[in-house]
CSV table of C-alpha atoms in Angstrom, one decimal:
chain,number,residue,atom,x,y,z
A,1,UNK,CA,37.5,230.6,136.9
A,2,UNK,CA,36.1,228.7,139.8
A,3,UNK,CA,38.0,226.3,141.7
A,4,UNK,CA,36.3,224.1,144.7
A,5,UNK,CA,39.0,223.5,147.7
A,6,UNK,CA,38.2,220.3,150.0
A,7,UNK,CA,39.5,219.5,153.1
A,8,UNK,CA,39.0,215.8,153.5
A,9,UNK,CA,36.9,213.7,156.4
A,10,UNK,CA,34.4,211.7,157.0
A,11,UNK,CA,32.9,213.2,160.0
A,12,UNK,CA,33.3,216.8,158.3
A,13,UNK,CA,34.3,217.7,154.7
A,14,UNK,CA,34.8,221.0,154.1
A,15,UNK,CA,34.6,222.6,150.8
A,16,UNK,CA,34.9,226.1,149.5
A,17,UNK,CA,34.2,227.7,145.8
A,18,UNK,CA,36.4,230.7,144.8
A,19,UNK,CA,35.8,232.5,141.8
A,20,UNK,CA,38.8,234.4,140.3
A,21,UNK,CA,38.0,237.5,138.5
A,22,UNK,CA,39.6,239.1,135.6
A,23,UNK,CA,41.6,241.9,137.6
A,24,UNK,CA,42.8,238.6,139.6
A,25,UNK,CA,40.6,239.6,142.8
A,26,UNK,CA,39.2,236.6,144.6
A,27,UNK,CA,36.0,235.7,146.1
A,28,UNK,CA,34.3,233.4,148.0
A,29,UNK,CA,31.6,232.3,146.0
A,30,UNK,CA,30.1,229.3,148.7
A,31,UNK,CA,31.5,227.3,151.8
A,32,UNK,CA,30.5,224.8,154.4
A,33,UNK,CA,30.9,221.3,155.1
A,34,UNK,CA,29.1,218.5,154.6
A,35,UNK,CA,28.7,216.1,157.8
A,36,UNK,CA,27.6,212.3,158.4
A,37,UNK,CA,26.9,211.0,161.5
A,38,UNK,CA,29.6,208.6,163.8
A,39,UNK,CA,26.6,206.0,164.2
A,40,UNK,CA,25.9,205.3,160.3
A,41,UNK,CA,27.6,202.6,158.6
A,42,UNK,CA,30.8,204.1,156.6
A,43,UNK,CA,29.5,203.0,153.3
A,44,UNK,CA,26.5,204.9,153.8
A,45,UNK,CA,28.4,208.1,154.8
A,46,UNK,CA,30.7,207.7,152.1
A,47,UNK,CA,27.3,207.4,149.5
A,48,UNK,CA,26.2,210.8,151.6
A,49,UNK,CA,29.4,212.3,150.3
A,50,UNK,CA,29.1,210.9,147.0
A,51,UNK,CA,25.7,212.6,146.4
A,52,UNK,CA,25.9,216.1,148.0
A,53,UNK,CA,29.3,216.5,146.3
A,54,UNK,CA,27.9,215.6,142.9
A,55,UNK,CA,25.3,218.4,143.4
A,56,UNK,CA,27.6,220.9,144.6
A,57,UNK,CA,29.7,220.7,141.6
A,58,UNK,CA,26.4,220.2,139.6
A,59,UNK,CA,25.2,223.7,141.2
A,60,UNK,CA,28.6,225.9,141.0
A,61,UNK,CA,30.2,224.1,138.4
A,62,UNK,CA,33.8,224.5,139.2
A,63,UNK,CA,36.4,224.6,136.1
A,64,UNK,CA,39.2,222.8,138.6
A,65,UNK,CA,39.2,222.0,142.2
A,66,UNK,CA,42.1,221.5,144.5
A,67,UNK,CA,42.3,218.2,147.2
A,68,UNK,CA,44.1,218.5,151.0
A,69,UNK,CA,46.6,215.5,150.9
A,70,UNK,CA,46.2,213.3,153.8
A,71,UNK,CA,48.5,214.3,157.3
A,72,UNK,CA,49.3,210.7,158.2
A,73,UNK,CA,48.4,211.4,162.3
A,74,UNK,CA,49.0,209.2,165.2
A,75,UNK,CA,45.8,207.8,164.7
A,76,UNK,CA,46.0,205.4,162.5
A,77,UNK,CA,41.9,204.3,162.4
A,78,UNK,CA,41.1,208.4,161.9
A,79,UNK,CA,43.7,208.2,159.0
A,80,UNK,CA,41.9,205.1,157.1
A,81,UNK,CA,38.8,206.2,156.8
A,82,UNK,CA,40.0,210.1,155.9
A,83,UNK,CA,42.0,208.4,153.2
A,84,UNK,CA,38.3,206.5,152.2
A,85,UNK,CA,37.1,209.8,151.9
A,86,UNK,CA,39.5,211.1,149.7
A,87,UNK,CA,38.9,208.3,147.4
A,88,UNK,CA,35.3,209.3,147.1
A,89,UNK,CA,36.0,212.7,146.5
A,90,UNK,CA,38.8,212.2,144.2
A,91,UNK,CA,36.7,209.9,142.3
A,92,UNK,CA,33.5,212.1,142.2
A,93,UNK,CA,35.6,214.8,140.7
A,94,UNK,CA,37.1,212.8,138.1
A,95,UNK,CA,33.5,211.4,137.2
A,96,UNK,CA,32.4,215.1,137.0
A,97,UNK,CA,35.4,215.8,134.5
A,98,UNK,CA,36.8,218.4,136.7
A,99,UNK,CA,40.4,218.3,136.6
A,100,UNK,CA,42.3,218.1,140.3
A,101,UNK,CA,45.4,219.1,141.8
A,102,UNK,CA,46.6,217.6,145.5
A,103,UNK,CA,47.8,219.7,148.2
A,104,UNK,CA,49.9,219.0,151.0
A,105,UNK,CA,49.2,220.9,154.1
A,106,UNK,CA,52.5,222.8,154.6
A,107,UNK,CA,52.0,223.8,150.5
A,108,UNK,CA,48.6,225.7,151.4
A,109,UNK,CA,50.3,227.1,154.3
A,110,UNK,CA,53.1,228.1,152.3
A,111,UNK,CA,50.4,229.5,149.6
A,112,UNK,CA,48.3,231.8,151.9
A,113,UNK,CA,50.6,232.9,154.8
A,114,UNK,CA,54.2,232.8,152.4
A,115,UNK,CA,55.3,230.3,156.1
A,116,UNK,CA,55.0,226.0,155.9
A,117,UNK,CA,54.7,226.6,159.7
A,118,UNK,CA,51.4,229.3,159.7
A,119,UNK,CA,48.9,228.3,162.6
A,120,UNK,CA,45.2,227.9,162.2
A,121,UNK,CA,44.8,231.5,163.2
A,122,UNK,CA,47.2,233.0,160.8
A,123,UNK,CA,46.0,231.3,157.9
A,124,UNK,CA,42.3,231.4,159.2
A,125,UNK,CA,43.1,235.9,159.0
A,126,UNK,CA,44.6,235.2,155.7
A,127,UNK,CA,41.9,233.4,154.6
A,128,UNK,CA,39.4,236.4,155.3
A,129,UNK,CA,41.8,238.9,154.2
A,130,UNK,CA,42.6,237.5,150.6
A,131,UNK,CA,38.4,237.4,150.0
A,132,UNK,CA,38.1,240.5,151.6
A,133,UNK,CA,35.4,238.8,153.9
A,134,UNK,CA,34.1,240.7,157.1
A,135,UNK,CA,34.6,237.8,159.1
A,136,UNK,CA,36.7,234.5,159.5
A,137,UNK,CA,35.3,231.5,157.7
A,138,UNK,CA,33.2,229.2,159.9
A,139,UNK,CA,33.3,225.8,160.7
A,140,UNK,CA,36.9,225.7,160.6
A,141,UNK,CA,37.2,222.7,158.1
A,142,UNK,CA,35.3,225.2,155.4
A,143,UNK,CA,38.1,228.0,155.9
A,144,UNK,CA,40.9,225.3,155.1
A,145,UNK,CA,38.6,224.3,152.1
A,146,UNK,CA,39.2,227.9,151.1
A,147,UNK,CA,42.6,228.4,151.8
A,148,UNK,CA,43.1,224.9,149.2
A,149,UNK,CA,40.6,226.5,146.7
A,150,UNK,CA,43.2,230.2,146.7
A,151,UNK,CA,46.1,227.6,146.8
A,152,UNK,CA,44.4,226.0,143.8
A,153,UNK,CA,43.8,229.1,141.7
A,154,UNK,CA,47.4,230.5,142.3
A,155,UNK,CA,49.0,227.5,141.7
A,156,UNK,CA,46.9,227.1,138.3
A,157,UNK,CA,48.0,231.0,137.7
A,158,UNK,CA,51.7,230.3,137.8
A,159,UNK,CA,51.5,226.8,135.9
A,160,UNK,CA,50.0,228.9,133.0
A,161,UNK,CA,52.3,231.9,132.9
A,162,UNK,CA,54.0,232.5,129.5
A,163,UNK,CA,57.5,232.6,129.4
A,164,UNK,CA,58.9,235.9,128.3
């Protein structure tokens, strides 16, 4: 199974494909971000999400993907136009078929480093560690995109278990 993690923005969307294995091993299949520049309208960087989106699910064809929930910040401008992004990206999902689960920050926290509280550093090391990488993820927005996509797949993994 493959699942694609994002980490919503406008100015940087990360993203991350993990493939789980059969003997449950993880691995980090591709990750970066996609950027649009500050000086181009917003419907035009929200197309430029649109498109490269489509053909990174088009080119890894993930079976699920898992969304960061917006962190309502201070800044309430920054938060509007995160939150257009999300609609984009939760919209070229659905058109892709690809079914999605939401995330709120503390959850992936919670998921990778068993603490709500973890700081990027902790979960960063955790992030490495889980798909035995040699280093930590880079740009930063691509590891969180990773740590959604391992949040995804072992969230998936206990919503499927069989009772005994």
């Amino acid at each position: 199974m493959i699942s694609l993690g994002i980490d919503p923005g406008t100015a940087s969307l990360g993203f991350g494909f993990v493939r789980e294995h059969r003997d449950g091993t993880l691995e980090a299949v591709h990750f970066d971000v996609i950027r649009t520049e500050s000086g181009i309208a917003m419907p035009e960087r929200l197309s430029k999400i649109h498109r490269e989106l489509g053909q990174l699910i088009a080119e890894f064809k993930p079976d699920r993907a898992g969304v960061e929930e917006l962190f309502f910040s201070r800044n309430v401008t920054t938060a509007m136009t995160v939150a257009q992004a999300r609609g984009v990206i939760l919209l070229t999902l659905q058109s892709a078929g690809i079914p999605v689960a939401e995330y709120k920050p503390n959850m992936v926290k919670q998921a990778i480093t068993g603490y709500g509280g973890a700081d990027k550093s902790q979960m960063q090391e955790m992030v490495r560690l889980l798909l035995n990488l040699d280093a930590v993820p880079k740009p930063d927005d691509a590891a969180d995109a990773l740590a959604v996509a391992i949040t995804d797949i072992h969230s998936y993994r206990l919503s499927t278990v069989n009772p005994l």
